Amino acid sequence: QKEVEQNSGPLSVPEGAIASLNCTYSDRGSQSFFWYRQYSGKSPELIMSIYSNGDKEDGRFTAQLNKASQYVSLLIRDSQPSDSATYLCAVNAWVDTGRRALTFGSGTRLQVQP
Amino acid sequence: DGGITQSPKYLFRKEGQNVTLSCEQNLNHDAMYWYRQDPGQGLRLIYYSQIVNDFQKGDIAEGYSVSREKKESFPLTVTSAQKNPTAFYLCASNQGQVGQPQHFGDGTRLSIL
């Protein structure tokens, strides 16, 4: 089982809709969760951090964390074509080499249709 | 402007050649990291360093080497022992405390000639 799992997509939504991106993780002790946006050919850019259960809102983005169910999600309201990118979930988790490390999912590709 | 600078942007390696990727940061961050990204995949950790003159292997260190002689600099050498070096290489940094996000440079794309 991978430490951090995401649906690879593509997730296609019409402009103006809400895009919902999901991520599950295996380490129950994880305390730090991040969403990065990566445009094609570019490096990841941090867009949200969340550390406690519940919702955290920043502009059109809302991160949701449920530690009991071990999932974290990202909602993008009023989706724009410029939101089309791959979204990487990252979790600070124990890895099999006996240390805690930022572990990335393989990303979900979002396509916003004009 | 504070940030992480990676160079070159594109690099080509010949058979049997070692190549070095540069990563410099002026954020006064203690920790630096090197990742490899293959098409359609997430990031895999190659090496990381939490303090000057110390570094640790990540998940895929074979065929790579690093040094950390200065706080600002963390160069990565892709040796000839790395038989499949074609990938997008990303350098990141943070203050090094558990739970902090990492911030990335613009990356170096390495290809085999």
mmCIF file of C-alpha atoms in Angstrom:
data_model
loop_
_atom_site.group_PDB
_atom_site.id
_atom_site.type_symbol
_atom_site.label_atom_id
_atom_site.label_comp_id
_atom_site.label_asym_id
_atom_site.label_seq_id
_atom_site.Cartn_x
_atom_site.Cartn_y
_atom_site.Cartn_z
ATOM 1 C CA GLN A 1 0.000 0.000 0.000
ATOM 2 C CA LYS A 2 1.339 3.416 -0.923
ATOM 3 C CA GLU A 3 1.720 5.888 1.928
ATOM 4 C CA VAL A 4 -0.198 8.597 0.052
ATOM 5 C CA GLU A 5 -2.770 7.787 -2.613
ATOM 6 C CA GLN A 6 -4.506 10.006 -5.129
ATOM 7 C CA ASN A 7 -6.688 9.300 -8.125
ATOM 8 C CA SER A 8 -4.571 10.186 -11.166
ATOM 9 C CA GLY A 9 -7.516 11.590 -13.124
ATOM 10 C CA PRO A 10 -7.962 13.494 -15.273
ATOM 11 C CA LEU A 11 -10.734 15.147 -13.316
ATOM 12 C CA SER A 12 -12.683 17.290 -15.753
ATOM 13 C CA VAL A 13 -15.000 20.055 -14.513
ATOM 14 C CA PRO A 14 -16.721 22.939 -16.316
ATOM 15 C CA GLU A 15 -15.625 26.498 -15.659
ATOM 16 C CA GLY A 16 -17.324 27.898 -12.564
ATOM 17 C CA ALA A 17 -17.933 24.501 -10.951
ATOM 18 C CA ILE A 18 -16.435 23.130 -7.752
ATOM 19 C CA ALA A 19 -13.501 20.760 -8.215
ATOM 20 C CA SER A 20 -13.011 18.188 -5.463
ATOM 21 C CA LEU A 21 -9.643 16.464 -5.125
ATOM 22 C CA ASN A 22 -9.080 13.667 -2.645
ATOM 23 C CA CYS A 23 -6.098 12.066 -0.960
ATOM 24 C CA THR A 24 -5.807 9.179 1.501
ATOM 25 C CA TYR A 25 -2.800 8.306 3.637
ATOM 26 C CA SER A 26 -1.741 5.278 5.627
ATOM 27 C CA ASP A 27 0.196 6.703 8.617
ATOM 28 C CA ARG A 28 -2.260 7.429 11.460
ATOM 29 C CA GLY A 29 0.399 9.509 13.211
ATOM 30 C CA SER A 30 0.701 12.079 10.407
ATOM 31 C CA GLN A 31 0.237 15.636 11.604
ATOM 32 C CA SER A 32 1.063 17.828 8.595
ATOM 33 C CA PHE A 33 -0.698 17.888 5.245
ATOM 34 C CA PHE A 34 -0.042 19.981 2.165
ATOM 35 C CA TRP A 35 -1.460 20.588 -1.289
ATOM 36 C CA TYR A 36 0.835 21.623 -4.113
ATOM 37 C CA ARG A 37 -0.158 22.737 -7.610
ATOM 38 C CA GLN A 38 2.118 21.774 -10.485
ATOM 39 C CA TYR A 39 1.653 23.159 -13.971
ATOM 40 C CA SER A 40 2.984 21.056 -16.827
ATOM 41 C CA GLY A 41 6.769 21.326 -17.025
ATOM 42 C CA LYS A 42 6.998 23.486 -13.892
ATOM 43 C CA SER A 43 7.897 22.869 -10.256
ATOM 44 C CA PRO A 44 5.322 22.322 -7.471
ATOM 45 C CA GLU A 45 3.914 25.395 -5.766
ATOM 46 C CA LEU A 46 2.507 25.222 -2.230
ATOM 47 C CA ILE A 47 -1.134 26.314 -2.133
ATOM 48 C CA MET A 48 -2.499 24.978 1.181
ATOM 49 C CA SER A 49 -1.268 23.616 4.500
ATOM 50 C CA ILE A 50 -3.542 22.002 7.091
ATOM 51 C CA TYR A 51 -2.663 20.561 10.477
ATOM 52 C CA SER A 52 -5.921 19.986 12.378
ATOM 53 C CA ASN A 53 -9.251 18.322 11.643
ATOM 54 C CA GLY A 54 -11.840 20.373 9.836
ATOM 55 C CA ASP A 55 -11.806 22.934 7.063
ATOM 56 C CA LYS A 56 -9.300 25.633 6.210
ATOM 57 C CA GLU A 57 -10.247 28.229 3.626
ATOM 58 C CA ASP A 58 -7.978 30.477 1.570
ATOM 59 C CA GLY A 59 -9.712 32.377 -1.208
ATOM 60 C CA ARG A 60 -11.263 29.898 -3.633
ATOM 61 C CA PHE A 61 -9.435 26.971 -2.003
ATOM 62 C CA THR A 62 -10.649 24.914 0.954
ATOM 63 C CA ALA A 63 -8.646 22.091 2.475
ATOM 64 C CA GLN A 64 -10.510 19.499 4.521
ATOM 65 C CA LEU A 65 -8.836 17.084 6.929
ATOM 66 C CA ASN A 66 -10.321 14.030 8.609
ATOM 67 C CA LYS A 67 -7.643 12.214 10.618
ATOM 68 C CA ALA A 68 -10.013 9.477 11.824
ATOM 69 C CA SER A 69 -10.741 8.474 8.232
ATOM 70 C CA GLN A 70 -7.219 9.330 7.062
ATOM 71 C CA TYR A 71 -8.140 11.560 4.183
ATOM 72 C CA VAL A 72 -7.478 15.093 3.150
ATOM 73 C CA SER A 73 -9.255 16.888 0.323
ATOM 74 C CA LEU A 74 -8.975 20.104 -1.626
ATOM 75 C CA LEU A 75 -11.994 21.970 -2.940
ATOM 76 C CA ILE A 76 -11.592 24.622 -5.617
ATOM 77 C CA ARG A 77 -14.630 26.864 -5.948
ATOM 78 C CA ASP A 78 -15.475 28.758 -9.138
ATOM 79 C CA SER A 79 -12.916 26.718 -11.090
ATOM 80 C CA GLN A 80 -11.065 28.604 -13.810
ATOM 81 C CA PRO A 81 -9.186 27.275 -16.853
ATOM 82 C CA SER A 82 -6.026 28.604 -15.157
ATOM 83 C CA ASP A 83 -6.609 26.035 -12.379
ATOM 84 C CA SER A 84 -5.882 23.252 -14.875
ATOM 85 C CA ALA A 85 -2.811 21.547 -13.419
ATOM 86 C CA THR A 86 -1.719 18.506 -11.451
ATOM 87 C CA TYR A 87 -2.416 18.723 -7.731
ATOM 88 C CA LEU A 88 -0.026 16.875 -5.427
ATOM 89 C CA CYS A 89 -0.984 15.831 -1.921
ATOM 90 C CA ALA A 90 1.929 15.647 0.542
ATOM 91 C CA VAL A 91 1.864 14.153 4.024
ATOM 92 C CA ASN A 92 4.514 14.137 6.720
ATOM 93 C CA ALA A 93 4.578 10.399 7.360
ATOM 94 C CA TRP A 94 6.767 7.596 8.673
ATOM 95 C CA VAL A 95 8.531 5.853 5.810
ATOM 96 C CA ASP A 96 10.019 2.389 5.777
ATOM 97 C CA THR A 97 13.565 3.650 6.341
ATOM 98 C CA GLY A 98 12.570 4.570 9.903
ATOM 99 C CA ARG A 99 12.168 8.317 9.630
ATOM 100 C CA ARG A 100 9.430 10.876 9.126
ATOM 101 C CA ALA A 101 9.477 12.482 5.692
ATOM 102 C CA LEU A 102 7.300 14.541 3.416
ATOM 103 C CA THR A 103 5.703 11.893 1.218
ATOM 104 C CA PHE A 104 4.001 12.849 -2.029
ATOM 105 C CA GLY A 105 1.113 11.260 -3.857
ATOM 106 C CA SER A 106 1.441 10.853 -7.606
ATOM 107 C CA GLY A 107 -1.010 13.696 -8.213
ATOM 108 C CA THR A 108 -4.444 14.291 -9.700
ATOM 109 C CA ARG A 109 -4.651 16.050 -13.048
ATOM 110 C CA LEU A 110 -7.424 18.641 -13.138
ATOM 111 C CA GLN A 111 -8.867 19.961 -16.390
ATOM 112 C CA VAL A 112 -11.226 22.935 -16.245
ATOM 113 C CA GLN A 113 -13.268 23.188 -19.429
ATOM 114 C CA PRO A 114 -14.107 26.751 -20.609
ATOM 115 C CA ASP B 1 14.076 38.310 -3.875
ATOM 116 C CA GLY B 2 14.409 35.263 -1.631
ATOM 117 C CA GLY B 3 14.202 31.940 -3.312
ATOM 118 C CA ILE B 4 15.762 28.742 -4.551
ATOM 119 C CA THR B 5 17.794 28.819 -7.745
ATOM 120 C CA GLN B 6 18.481 25.682 -9.731
ATOM 121 C CA SER B 7 20.802 25.542 -12.715
ATOM 122 C CA PRO B 8 20.994 24.673 -15.467
ATOM 123 C CA LYS B 9 17.380 24.453 -16.574
ATOM 124 C CA TYR B 10 18.209 21.741 -19.122
ATOM 125 C CA LEU B 11 21.142 19.344 -19.031
ATOM 126 C CA PHE B 12 22.299 16.562 -21.311
ATOM 127 C CA ARG B 13 24.489 13.704 -20.172
ATOM 128 C CA LYS B 14 26.706 11.539 -22.321
ATOM 129 C CA GLU B 15 27.333 7.869 -21.631
ATOM 130 C CA GLY B 16 29.752 7.357 -18.733
ATOM 131 C CA GLN B 17 29.706 11.016 -17.722
ATOM 132 C CA ASN B 18 29.063 12.521 -14.303
ATOM 133 C CA VAL B 19 27.009 15.712 -14.236
ATOM 134 C CA THR B 20 26.334 18.141 -11.386
ATOM 135 C CA LEU B 21 23.107 20.020 -10.795
ATOM 136 C CA SER B 22 23.308 23.230 -8.820
ATOM 137 C CA CYS B 23 20.911 24.336 -6.070
ATOM 138 C CA GLU B 24 21.348 27.603 -4.166
ATOM 139 C CA GLN B 25 18.966 29.194 -1.653
ATOM 140 C CA ASN B 26 18.974 32.589 0.039
ATOM 141 C CA LEU B 27 16.096 31.855 2.417
ATOM 142 C CA ASN B 28 18.420 31.030 5.329
ATOM 143 C CA HIS B 29 16.827 27.578 5.471
ATOM 144 C CA ASP B 30 18.643 24.841 7.378
ATOM 145 C CA ALA B 31 17.289 21.859 5.431
ATOM 146 C CA MET B 32 17.604 21.119 1.728
ATOM 147 C CA TYR B 33 16.278 18.247 -0.349
ATOM 148 C CA TRP B 34 16.678 16.691 -3.783
ATOM 149 C CA TYR B 35 13.788 14.933 -5.522
ATOM 150 C CA ARG B 36 13.406 13.127 -8.788
ATOM 151 C CA GLN B 37 10.135 13.211 -10.753
ATOM 152 C CA ASP B 38 9.380 10.870 -13.626
ATOM 153 C CA PRO B 39 6.481 11.541 -16.029
ATOM 154 C CA GLY B 40 3.095 11.023 -14.406
ATOM 155 C CA GLN B 41 4.619 10.194 -11.052
ATOM 156 C CA GLY B 42 5.065 11.834 -7.704
ATOM 157 C CA LEU B 43 8.304 13.046 -6.201
ATOM 158 C CA ARG B 44 10.873 10.593 -4.881
ATOM 159 C CA LEU B 45 13.478 11.709 -2.372
ATOM 160 C CA ILE B 46 17.109 11.250 -3.408
ATOM 161 C CA TYR B 47 19.082 12.940 -0.612
ATOM 162 C CA TYR B 48 18.437 15.475 2.111
ATOM 163 C CA SER B 49 20.533 17.591 4.431
ATOM 164 C CA GLN B 50 19.403 19.156 7.690
ATOM 165 C CA ILE B 51 22.655 20.889 8.530
ATOM 166 C CA VAL B 52 25.929 21.899 6.926
ATOM 167 C CA ASN B 53 28.408 19.042 6.433
ATOM 168 C CA ASP B 54 25.746 16.398 7.016
ATOM 169 C CA PHE B 55 23.361 14.647 4.630
ATOM 170 C CA GLN B 56 21.253 11.509 4.524
ATOM 171 C CA LYS B 57 20.163 9.108 1.806
ATOM 172 C CA GLY B 58 16.565 9.194 0.717
ATOM 173 C CA ASP B 59 14.616 6.447 -1.002
ATOM 174 C CA ILE B 60 16.551 6.347 -4.305
ATOM 175 C CA ALA B 61 20.116 7.475 -3.513
ATOM 176 C CA GLU B 62 21.941 4.880 -5.624
ATOM 177 C CA GLY B 63 23.860 6.495 -8.480
ATOM 178 C CA TYR B 64 23.743 9.967 -6.921
ATOM 179 C CA SER B 65 26.004 11.943 -4.600
ATOM 180 C CA VAL B 66 25.698 15.270 -2.782
ATOM 181 C CA SER B 67 27.693 17.675 -0.651
ATOM 182 C CA ARG B 68 26.691 20.415 1.807
ATOM 183 C CA GLU B 69 29.742 22.583 2.412
ATOM 184 C CA LYS B 70 27.719 25.793 2.745
ATOM 185 C CA LYS B 71 24.269 26.445 4.157
ATOM 186 C CA GLU B 72 23.145 28.032 0.902
ATOM 187 C CA SER B 73 24.287 25.311 -1.472
ATOM 188 C CA PHE B 74 23.373 21.649 -2.000
ATOM 189 C CA PRO B 75 24.699 20.359 -5.357
ATOM 190 C CA LEU B 76 23.644 16.971 -6.705
ATOM 191 C CA THR B 77 25.939 14.835 -8.862
ATOM 192 C CA VAL B 78 24.357 12.258 -11.130
ATOM 193 C CA THR B 79 27.060 9.661 -11.602
ATOM 194 C CA SER B 80 27.594 7.227 -14.445
ATOM 195 C CA ALA B 81 26.303 4.521 -12.093
ATOM 196 C CA GLN B 82 22.787 5.957 -12.472
ATOM 197 C CA LYS B 83 21.682 4.043 -15.542
ATOM 198 C CA ASN B 84 18.353 5.782 -16.032
ATOM 199 C CA PRO B 85 19.004 9.443 -15.214
ATOM 200 C CA THR B 86 16.404 11.009 -17.522
ATOM 201 C CA ALA B 87 13.998 12.864 -15.218
ATOM 202 C CA PHE B 88 12.976 16.224 -13.786
ATOM 203 C CA TYR B 89 15.132 17.048 -10.729
ATOM 204 C CA LEU B 90 13.753 19.313 -8.038
ATOM 205 C CA CYS B 91 15.558 20.950 -5.159
ATOM 206 C CA ALA B 92 13.585 22.083 -2.106
ATOM 207 C CA SER B 93 14.274 23.685 1.252
ATOM 208 C CA ASN B 94 12.654 24.514 4.589
ATOM 209 C CA GLN B 95 13.663 25.416 8.137
ATOM 210 C CA GLY B 96 14.013 21.692 8.878
ATOM 211 C CA GLN B 97 11.449 21.377 11.646
ATOM 212 C CA VAL B 98 8.988 18.492 11.439
ATOM 213 C CA GLY B 99 5.728 19.548 9.855
ATOM 214 C CA GLN B 100 7.001 22.440 7.781
ATOM 215 C CA PRO B 101 6.220 22.616 4.078
ATOM 216 C CA GLN B 102 9.003 22.582 1.545
ATOM 217 C CA HIS B 103 9.472 25.179 -1.148
ATOM 218 C CA PHE B 104 10.847 24.251 -4.544
ATOM 219 C CA GLY B 105 13.227 25.634 -7.114
ATOM 220 C CA ASP B 106 12.282 25.681 -10.802
ATOM 221 C CA GLY B 107 13.892 22.318 -11.509
ATOM 222 C CA THR B 108 16.467 20.870 -13.901
ATOM 223 C CA ARG B 109 15.439 18.571 -16.718
ATOM 224 C CA LEU B 110 18.144 15.974 -17.406
ATOM 225 C CA SER B 111 18.269 13.887 -20.564
ATOM 226 C CA ILE B 112 20.692 11.339 -22.005
ATOM 227 C CA LEU B 113 22.405 12.160 -25.290
#
